[in-house]
Short mmCIF file of C-alpha atoms and ligand atoms in Angstrom, two decimals:
data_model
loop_
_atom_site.label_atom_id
_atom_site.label_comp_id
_atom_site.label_asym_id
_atom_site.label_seq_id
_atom_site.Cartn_x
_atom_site.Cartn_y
_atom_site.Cartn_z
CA UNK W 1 89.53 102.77 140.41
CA UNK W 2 87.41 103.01 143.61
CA UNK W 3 85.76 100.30 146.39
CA UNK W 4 81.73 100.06 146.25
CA UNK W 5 79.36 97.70 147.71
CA UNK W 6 78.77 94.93 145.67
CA UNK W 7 74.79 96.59 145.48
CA UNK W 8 76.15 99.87 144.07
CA UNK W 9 78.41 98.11 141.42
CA UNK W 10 76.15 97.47 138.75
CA UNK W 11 77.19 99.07 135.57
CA UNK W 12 80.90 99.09 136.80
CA UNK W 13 83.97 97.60 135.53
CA UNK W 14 85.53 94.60 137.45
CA UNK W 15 89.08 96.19 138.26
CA UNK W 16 91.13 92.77 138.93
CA UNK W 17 89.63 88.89 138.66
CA UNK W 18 87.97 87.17 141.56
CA UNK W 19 89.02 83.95 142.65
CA UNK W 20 86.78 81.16 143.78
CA UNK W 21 88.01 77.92 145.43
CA UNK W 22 85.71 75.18 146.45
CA UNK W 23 88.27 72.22 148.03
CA UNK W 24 88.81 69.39 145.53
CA UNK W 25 86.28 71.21 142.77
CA UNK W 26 87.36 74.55 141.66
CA UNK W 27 89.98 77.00 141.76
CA UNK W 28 90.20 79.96 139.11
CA UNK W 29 88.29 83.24 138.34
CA UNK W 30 84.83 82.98 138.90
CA UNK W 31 84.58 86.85 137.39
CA UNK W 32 87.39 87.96 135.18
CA UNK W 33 88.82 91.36 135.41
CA UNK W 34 86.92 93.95 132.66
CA UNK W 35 83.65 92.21 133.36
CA UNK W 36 80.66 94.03 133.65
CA UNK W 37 79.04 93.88 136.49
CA UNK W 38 75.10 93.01 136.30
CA UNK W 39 72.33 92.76 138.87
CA UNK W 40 72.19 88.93 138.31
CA UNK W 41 75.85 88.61 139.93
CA UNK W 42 75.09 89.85 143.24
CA UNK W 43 74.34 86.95 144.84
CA UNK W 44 77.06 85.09 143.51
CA UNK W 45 79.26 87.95 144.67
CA UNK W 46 78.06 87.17 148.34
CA UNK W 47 78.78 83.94 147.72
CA UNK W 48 82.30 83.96 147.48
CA UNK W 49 82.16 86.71 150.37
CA UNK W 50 83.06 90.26 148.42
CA UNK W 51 80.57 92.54 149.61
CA UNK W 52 82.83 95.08 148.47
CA UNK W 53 84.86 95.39 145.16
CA UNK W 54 87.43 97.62 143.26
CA UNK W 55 85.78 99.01 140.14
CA UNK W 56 86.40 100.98 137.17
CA UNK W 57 83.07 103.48 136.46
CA UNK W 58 81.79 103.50 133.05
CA UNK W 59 80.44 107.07 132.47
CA UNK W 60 79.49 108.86 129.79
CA UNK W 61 83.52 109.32 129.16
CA UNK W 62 84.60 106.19 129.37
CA UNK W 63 84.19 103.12 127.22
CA UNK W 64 84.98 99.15 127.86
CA UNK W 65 88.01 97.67 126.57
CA UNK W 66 85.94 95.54 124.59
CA UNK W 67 83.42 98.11 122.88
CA UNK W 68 86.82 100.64 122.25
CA UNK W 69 88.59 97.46 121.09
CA UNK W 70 85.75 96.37 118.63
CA UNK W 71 85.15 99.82 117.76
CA UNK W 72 89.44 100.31 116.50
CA UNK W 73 89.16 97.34 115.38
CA UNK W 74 86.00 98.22 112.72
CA UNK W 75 87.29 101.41 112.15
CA UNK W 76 90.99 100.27 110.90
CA UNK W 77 90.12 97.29 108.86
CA UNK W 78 88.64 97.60 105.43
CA UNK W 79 85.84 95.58 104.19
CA UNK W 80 86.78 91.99 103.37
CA UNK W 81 88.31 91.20 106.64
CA UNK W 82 87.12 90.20 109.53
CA UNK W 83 87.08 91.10 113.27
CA UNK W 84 86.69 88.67 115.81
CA UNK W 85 84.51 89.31 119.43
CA UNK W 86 86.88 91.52 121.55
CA UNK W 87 88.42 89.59 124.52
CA UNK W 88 90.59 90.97 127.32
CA UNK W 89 90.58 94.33 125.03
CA UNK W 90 91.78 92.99 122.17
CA UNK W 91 89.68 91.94 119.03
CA UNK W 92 92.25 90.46 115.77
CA UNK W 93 91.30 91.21 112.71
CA UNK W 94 91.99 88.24 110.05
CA UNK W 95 92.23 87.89 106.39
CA UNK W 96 89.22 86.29 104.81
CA UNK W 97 90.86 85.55 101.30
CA UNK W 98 94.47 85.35 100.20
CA UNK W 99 95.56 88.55 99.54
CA UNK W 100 98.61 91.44 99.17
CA UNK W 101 98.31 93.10 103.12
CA UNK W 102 98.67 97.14 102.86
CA UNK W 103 98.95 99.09 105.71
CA UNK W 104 98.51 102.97 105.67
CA UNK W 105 101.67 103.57 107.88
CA UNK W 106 101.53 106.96 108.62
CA UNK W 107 97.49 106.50 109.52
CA UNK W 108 99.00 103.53 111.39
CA UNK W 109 101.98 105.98 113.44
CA UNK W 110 99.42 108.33 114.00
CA UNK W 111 96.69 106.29 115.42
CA UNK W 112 99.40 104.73 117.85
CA UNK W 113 100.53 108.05 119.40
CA UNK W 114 97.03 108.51 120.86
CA UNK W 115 97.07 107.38 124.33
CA UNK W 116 95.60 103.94 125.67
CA UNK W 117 95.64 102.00 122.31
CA UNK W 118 97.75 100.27 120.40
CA UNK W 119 97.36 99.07 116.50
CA UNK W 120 99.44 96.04 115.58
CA UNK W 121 99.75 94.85 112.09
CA UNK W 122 102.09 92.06 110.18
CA UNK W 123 104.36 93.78 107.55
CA UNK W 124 103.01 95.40 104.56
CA UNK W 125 102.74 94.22 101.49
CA UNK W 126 103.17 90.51 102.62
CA UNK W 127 101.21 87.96 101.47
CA UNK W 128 98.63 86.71 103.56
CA UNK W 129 96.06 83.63 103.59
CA UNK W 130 92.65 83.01 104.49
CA UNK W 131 92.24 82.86 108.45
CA UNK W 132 95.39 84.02 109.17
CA UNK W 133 95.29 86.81 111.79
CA UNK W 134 96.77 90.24 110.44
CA UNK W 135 96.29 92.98 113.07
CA UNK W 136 95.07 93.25 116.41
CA UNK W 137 94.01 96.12 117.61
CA UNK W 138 93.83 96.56 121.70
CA UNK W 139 93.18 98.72 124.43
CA UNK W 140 95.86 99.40 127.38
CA UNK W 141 93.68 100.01 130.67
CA UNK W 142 90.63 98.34 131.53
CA UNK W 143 88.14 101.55 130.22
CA UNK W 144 89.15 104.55 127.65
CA UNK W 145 88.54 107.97 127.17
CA UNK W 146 85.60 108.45 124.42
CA UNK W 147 87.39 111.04 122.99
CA UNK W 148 90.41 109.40 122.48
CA UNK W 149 88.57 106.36 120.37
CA UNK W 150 87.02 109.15 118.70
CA UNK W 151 89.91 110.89 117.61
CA UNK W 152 91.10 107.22 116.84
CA UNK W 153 87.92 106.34 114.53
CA UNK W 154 88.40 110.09 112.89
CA UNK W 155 91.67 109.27 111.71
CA UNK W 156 90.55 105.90 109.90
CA UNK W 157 87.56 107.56 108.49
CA UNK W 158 90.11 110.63 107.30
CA UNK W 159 93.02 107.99 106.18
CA UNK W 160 90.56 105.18 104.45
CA UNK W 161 90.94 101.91 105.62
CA UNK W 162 94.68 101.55 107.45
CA UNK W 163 94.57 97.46 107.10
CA UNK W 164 93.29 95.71 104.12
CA UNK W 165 94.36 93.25 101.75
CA UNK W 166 94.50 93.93 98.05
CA UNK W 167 93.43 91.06 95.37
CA UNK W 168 96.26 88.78 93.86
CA UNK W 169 95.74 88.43 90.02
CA UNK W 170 96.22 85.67 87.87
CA UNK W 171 97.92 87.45 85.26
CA UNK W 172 99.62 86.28 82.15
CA UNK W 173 103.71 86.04 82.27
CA UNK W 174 106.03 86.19 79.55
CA UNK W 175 109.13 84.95 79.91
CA UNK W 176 112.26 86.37 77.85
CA UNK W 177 115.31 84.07 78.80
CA UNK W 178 118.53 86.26 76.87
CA UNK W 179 122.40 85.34 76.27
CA UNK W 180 123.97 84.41 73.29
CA UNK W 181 125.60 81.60 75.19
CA UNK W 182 121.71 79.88 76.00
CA UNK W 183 120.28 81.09 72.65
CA UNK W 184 123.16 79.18 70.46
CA UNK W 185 122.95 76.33 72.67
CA UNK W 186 126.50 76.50 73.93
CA UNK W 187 125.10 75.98 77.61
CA UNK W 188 121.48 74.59 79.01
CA UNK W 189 118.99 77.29 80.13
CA UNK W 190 118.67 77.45 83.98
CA UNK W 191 117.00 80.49 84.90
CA UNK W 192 113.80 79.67 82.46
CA UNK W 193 112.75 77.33 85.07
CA UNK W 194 113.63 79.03 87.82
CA UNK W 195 111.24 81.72 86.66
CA UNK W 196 108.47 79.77 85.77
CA UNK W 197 108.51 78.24 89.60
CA UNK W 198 108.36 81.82 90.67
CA UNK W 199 105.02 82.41 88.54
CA UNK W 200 103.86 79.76 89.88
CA UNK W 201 104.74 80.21 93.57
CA UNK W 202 102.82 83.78 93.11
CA UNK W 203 99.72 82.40 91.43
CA UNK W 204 100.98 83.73 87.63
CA UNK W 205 99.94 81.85 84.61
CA UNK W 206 102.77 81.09 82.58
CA UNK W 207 102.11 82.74 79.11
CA UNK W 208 105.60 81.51 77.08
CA UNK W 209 109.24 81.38 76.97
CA UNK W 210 111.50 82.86 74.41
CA UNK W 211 114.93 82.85 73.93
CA UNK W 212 116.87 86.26 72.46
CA UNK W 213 121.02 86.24 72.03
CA UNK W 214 122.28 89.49 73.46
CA UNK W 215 121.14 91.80 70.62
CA UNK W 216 119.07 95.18 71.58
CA UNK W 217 116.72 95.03 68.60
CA UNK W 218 116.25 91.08 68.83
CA UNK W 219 115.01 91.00 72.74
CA UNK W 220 113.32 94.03 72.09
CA UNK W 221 110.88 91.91 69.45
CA UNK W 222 110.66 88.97 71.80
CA UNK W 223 109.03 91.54 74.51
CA UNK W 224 106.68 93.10 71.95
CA UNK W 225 105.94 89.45 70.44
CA UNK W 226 105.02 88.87 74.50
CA UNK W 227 103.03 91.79 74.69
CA UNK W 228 101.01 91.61 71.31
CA UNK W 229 100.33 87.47 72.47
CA UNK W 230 99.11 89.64 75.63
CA UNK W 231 101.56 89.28 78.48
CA UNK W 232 100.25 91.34 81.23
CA UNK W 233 103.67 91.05 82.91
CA UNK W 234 107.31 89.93 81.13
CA UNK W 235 109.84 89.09 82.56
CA UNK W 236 113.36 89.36 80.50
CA UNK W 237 116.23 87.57 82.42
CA UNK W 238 120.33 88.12 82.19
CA UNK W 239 121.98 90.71 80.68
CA UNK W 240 121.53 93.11 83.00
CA UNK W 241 124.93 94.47 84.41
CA UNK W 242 127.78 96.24 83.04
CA UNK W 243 129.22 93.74 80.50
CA UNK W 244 130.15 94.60 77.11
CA UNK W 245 127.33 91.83 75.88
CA UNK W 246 124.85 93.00 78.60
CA UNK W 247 122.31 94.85 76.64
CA UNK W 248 118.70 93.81 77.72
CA UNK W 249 118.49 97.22 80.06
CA UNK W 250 118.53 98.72 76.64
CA UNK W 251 116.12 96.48 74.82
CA UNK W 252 113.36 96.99 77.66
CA UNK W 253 113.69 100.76 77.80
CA UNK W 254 113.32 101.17 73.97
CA UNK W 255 110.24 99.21 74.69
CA UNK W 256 108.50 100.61 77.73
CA UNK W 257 106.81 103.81 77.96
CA UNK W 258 108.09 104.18 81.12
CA UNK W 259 111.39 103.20 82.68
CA UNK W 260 110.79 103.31 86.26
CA UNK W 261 114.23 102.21 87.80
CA UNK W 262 117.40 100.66 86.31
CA UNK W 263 119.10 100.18 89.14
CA UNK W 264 117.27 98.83 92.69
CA UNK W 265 118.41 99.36 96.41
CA UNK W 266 118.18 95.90 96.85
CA UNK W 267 120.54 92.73 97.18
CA UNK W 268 120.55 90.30 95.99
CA UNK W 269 118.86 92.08 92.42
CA UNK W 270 120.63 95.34 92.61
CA UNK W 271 120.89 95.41 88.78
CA UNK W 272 117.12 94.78 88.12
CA UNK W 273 115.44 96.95 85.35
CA UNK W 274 111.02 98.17 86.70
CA UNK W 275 109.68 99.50 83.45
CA UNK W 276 105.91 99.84 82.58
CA UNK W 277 104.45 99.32 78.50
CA UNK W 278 101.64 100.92 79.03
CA UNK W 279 100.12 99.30 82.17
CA UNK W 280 101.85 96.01 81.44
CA UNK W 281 105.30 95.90 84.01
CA UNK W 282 108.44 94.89 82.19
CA UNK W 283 110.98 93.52 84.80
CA UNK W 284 114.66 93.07 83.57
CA UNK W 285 115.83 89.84 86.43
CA UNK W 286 119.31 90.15 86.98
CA UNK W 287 121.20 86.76 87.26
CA UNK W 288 121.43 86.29 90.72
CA UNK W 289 118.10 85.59 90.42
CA UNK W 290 119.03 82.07 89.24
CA UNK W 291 121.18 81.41 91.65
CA UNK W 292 120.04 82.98 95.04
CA UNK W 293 116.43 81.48 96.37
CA UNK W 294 115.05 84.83 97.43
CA UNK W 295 115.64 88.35 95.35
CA UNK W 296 114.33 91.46 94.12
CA UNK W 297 111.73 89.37 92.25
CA UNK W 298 110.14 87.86 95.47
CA UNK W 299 109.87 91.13 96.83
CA UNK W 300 107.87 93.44 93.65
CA UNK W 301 106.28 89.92 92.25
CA UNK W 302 103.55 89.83 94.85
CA UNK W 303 102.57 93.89 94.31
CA UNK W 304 103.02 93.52 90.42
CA UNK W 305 100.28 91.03 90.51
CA UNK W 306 98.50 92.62 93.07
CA UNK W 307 98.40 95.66 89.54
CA UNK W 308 100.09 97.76 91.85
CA UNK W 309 101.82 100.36 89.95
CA UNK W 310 105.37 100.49 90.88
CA UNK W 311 106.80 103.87 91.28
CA UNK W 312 110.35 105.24 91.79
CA UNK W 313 109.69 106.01 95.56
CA UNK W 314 108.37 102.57 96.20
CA UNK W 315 111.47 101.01 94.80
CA UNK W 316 114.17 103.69 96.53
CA UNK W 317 112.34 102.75 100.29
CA UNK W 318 113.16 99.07 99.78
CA UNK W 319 116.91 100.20 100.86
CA UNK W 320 115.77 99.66 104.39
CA UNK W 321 115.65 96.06 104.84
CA UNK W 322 116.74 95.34 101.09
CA UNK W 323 120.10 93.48 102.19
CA UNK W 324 119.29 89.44 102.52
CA UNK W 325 121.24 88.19 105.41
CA UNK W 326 122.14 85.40 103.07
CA UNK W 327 120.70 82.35 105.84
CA UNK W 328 122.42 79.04 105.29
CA UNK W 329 118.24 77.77 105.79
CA UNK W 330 116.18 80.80 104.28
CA UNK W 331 113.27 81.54 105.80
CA UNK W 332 111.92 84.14 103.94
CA UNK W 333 109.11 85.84 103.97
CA UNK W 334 109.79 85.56 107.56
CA UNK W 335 112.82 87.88 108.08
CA UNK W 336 113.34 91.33 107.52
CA UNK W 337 114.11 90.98 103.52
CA UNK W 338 112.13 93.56 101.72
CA UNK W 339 110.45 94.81 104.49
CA UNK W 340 111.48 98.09 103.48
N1 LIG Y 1 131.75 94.66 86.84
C1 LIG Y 1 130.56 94.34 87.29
N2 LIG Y 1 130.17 93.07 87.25
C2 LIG Y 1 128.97 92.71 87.74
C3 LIG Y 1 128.13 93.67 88.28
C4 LIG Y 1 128.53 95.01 88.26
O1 LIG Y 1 127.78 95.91 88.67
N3 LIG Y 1 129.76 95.30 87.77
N4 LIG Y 1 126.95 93.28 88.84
C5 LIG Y 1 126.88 91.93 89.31
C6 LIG Y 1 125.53 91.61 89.71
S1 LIG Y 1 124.97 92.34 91.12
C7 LIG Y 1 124.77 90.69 89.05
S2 LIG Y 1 123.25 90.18 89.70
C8 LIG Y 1 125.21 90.10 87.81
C9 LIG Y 1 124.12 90.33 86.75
O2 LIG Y 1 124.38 89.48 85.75
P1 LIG Y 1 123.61 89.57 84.38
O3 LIG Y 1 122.15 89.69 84.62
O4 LIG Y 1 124.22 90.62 83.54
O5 LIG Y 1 123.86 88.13 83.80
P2 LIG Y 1 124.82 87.66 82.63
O6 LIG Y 1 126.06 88.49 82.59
O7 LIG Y 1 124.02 87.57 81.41
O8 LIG Y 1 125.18 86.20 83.13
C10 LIG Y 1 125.89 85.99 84.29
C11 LIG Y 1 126.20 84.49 84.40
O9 LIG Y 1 125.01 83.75 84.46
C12 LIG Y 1 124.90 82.83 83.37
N5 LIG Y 1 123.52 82.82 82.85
C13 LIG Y 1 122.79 83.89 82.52
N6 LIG Y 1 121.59 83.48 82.04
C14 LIG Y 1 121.60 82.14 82.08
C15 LIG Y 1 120.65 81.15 81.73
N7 LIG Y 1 119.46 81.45 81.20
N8 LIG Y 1 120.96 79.86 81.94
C16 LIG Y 1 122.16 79.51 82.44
N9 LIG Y 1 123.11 80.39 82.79
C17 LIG Y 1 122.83 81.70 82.60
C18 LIG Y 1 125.83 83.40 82.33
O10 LIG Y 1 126.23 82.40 81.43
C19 LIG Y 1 126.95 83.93 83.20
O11 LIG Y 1 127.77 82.89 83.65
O12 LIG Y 1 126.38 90.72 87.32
C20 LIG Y 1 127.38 90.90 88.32
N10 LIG Y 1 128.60 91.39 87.71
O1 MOO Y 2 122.68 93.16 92.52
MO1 MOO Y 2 122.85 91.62 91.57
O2 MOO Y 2 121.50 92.32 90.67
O3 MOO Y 2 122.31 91.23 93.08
O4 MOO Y 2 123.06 90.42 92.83
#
């Protein structure tokens, strides 16, 4: 920061805002702090009596808030979002379309531990609307080093985009709904409709429900019946712990092509089942997924029909943040559930 005349500060950053009262008319900043100061302002300057001011130089190795904010901003946000016209060294960047929101965390750590900036995002792999802001990205002092946002804008051009959003498919659910109990009609089916809400809460088309007693070889036709009717997602509910009867884990892994987890650090849904036919995810639902409001399926639904493909490591990093505080009002996804 240094003090110039108000002649010699053209080109220079305003270092604080400058107040200008006029009794019973005005009182606030008549030039905000960051502003650039141009010829045209010189008289107004005089005006409210600075003939002097404290002001950041722009040189060739320095760059506005603004411009370095904009710039971050571009450089961290795919295509398909949008950045709004940097103020006070910040410029958001929203979501344009309703979308799954991934952030490239380590690109993310690393761009914060350069000096001056700072790179704020909402929680990956959240769901996020159209217009809804998703990641600012701002700039500490008033101008920055042009290095530094170089470095910055090398690390997004190295790491690909660290913000974007990722398409939500319509894709076509099966449902499986197994127990002997439901299947003979001994008791009413309740978690068939709790699933279908959940397709439809996640923008799924319902394909069909079945119903299979607990028999390996009988669910195991009702998922193939699913696929060949072409599910591009089933999910088989009940069955799925440590019971005598409980044989759907079995039915889903005879067949997938690739079993993926039995078995989730996650609760409530500890005992669900990720396995893949082919491309097409086959999800084994534990039961507390009929009786708690959020689960394991709230969590991978959104990335299954984002096509994501579900591995072994995505499923073991859910442990942090994977226990549901159980709220008496839940106010998920707006809590630390699944925010692994
Ligand atoms: N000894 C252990 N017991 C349990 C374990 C365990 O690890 N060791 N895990 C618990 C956890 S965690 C969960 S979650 C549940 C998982 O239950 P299942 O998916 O095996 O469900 P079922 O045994 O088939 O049924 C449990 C209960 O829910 C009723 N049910 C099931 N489906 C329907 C339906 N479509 N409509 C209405 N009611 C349904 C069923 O009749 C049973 O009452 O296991 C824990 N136990
Ligand atoms: O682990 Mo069960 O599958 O929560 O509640």
């Amino acid at each position: 920061m240094q003090k110039v005349k108000v002649e010699e500060a053209v080109g220079m950053v305003l270092a604080h805002d400058l107040t200008k009262i006029v009794p019973g008319e005005f009182k606030g900043a008549a030039f905000k702090k960051g502003h650039i100061i141009r010829a045209e302002d010189i008289e107004e300057l005089k005006n409210i009596g600075k003939n002097h001011l404290w002001v950041v130089p722009l040189g060739d190795g320095r760059v506005h808030e603004n411009e370095a904010a904009g710039r971050l901003a571009a450089a961290a946000a795919a295509q398909g979002l949008s950045i709004t016209k940097p103020r006070e060294g910040k410029a958001n960047i929203v979501a344009v379309h309703r979308g799954l929101l991934k952030i490239n965390r380590s690109a993310l750590a690393e761009l914060n531990q350069i000096p001056d900036i700072a790179v704020v995002t909402l929680y990956d792999n959240t769901i996020v609307e159209p217009e809804q802001i998703v990641a600012a990205a701002k700039i500490i002092p008033l101008t920055m080093d042009r290095e530094e946002l170089e470095r910055a804008e090398r690390i997004c051009g190295r790491a690909g985009p660290v913000i974007a959003t990722r398409e939500l498919f319509r894709l076509k659910v099966g449902i499986v709904v197994t127990g002997s109990e439901v299947y003979s009609g001994r008791i009413q089916d309740r978690f068939g409709a709790v699933l279908k809400a959940k397709i439809a809460h996640y923008g799924g088309e319902f394909l069909d429900l079945q119903y299979a007693p607990d028999d390996t070889d009988f669910i195991q036709g009702r998922i193939q019946g699913m696929l060949e009717r072409g599910a591009e997602l089933v999910l088989i509910s009940g069955g799925m712990a440590v019971d005598a009867d409980d044989v759907t884990p079995q039915a889903i892994a005879r067949s997938a092509s690739e079993v993926v987890a039995y078995g989730v650090p996650l609760l409530p849904g500890a005992m669900c089942m990720v396995a893949y036919h082919g491309a097409t995810p086959l999800v084994g639902v534990p039961a507390c997924a009929m009786y708690n409001q959020t689960t394991i399926l709230d969590v991978i639904m959104p990335r299954l029909l984002a096509k994501e493909r579900l591995t072994r490591a995505d499923l073991a990093a859910l442990a942090h943040g994977g226990l549901c505080r159980q709220c008496e009002v839940c106010h998920y996804p707006v809590c630390s559930f699944g925010k692994s």
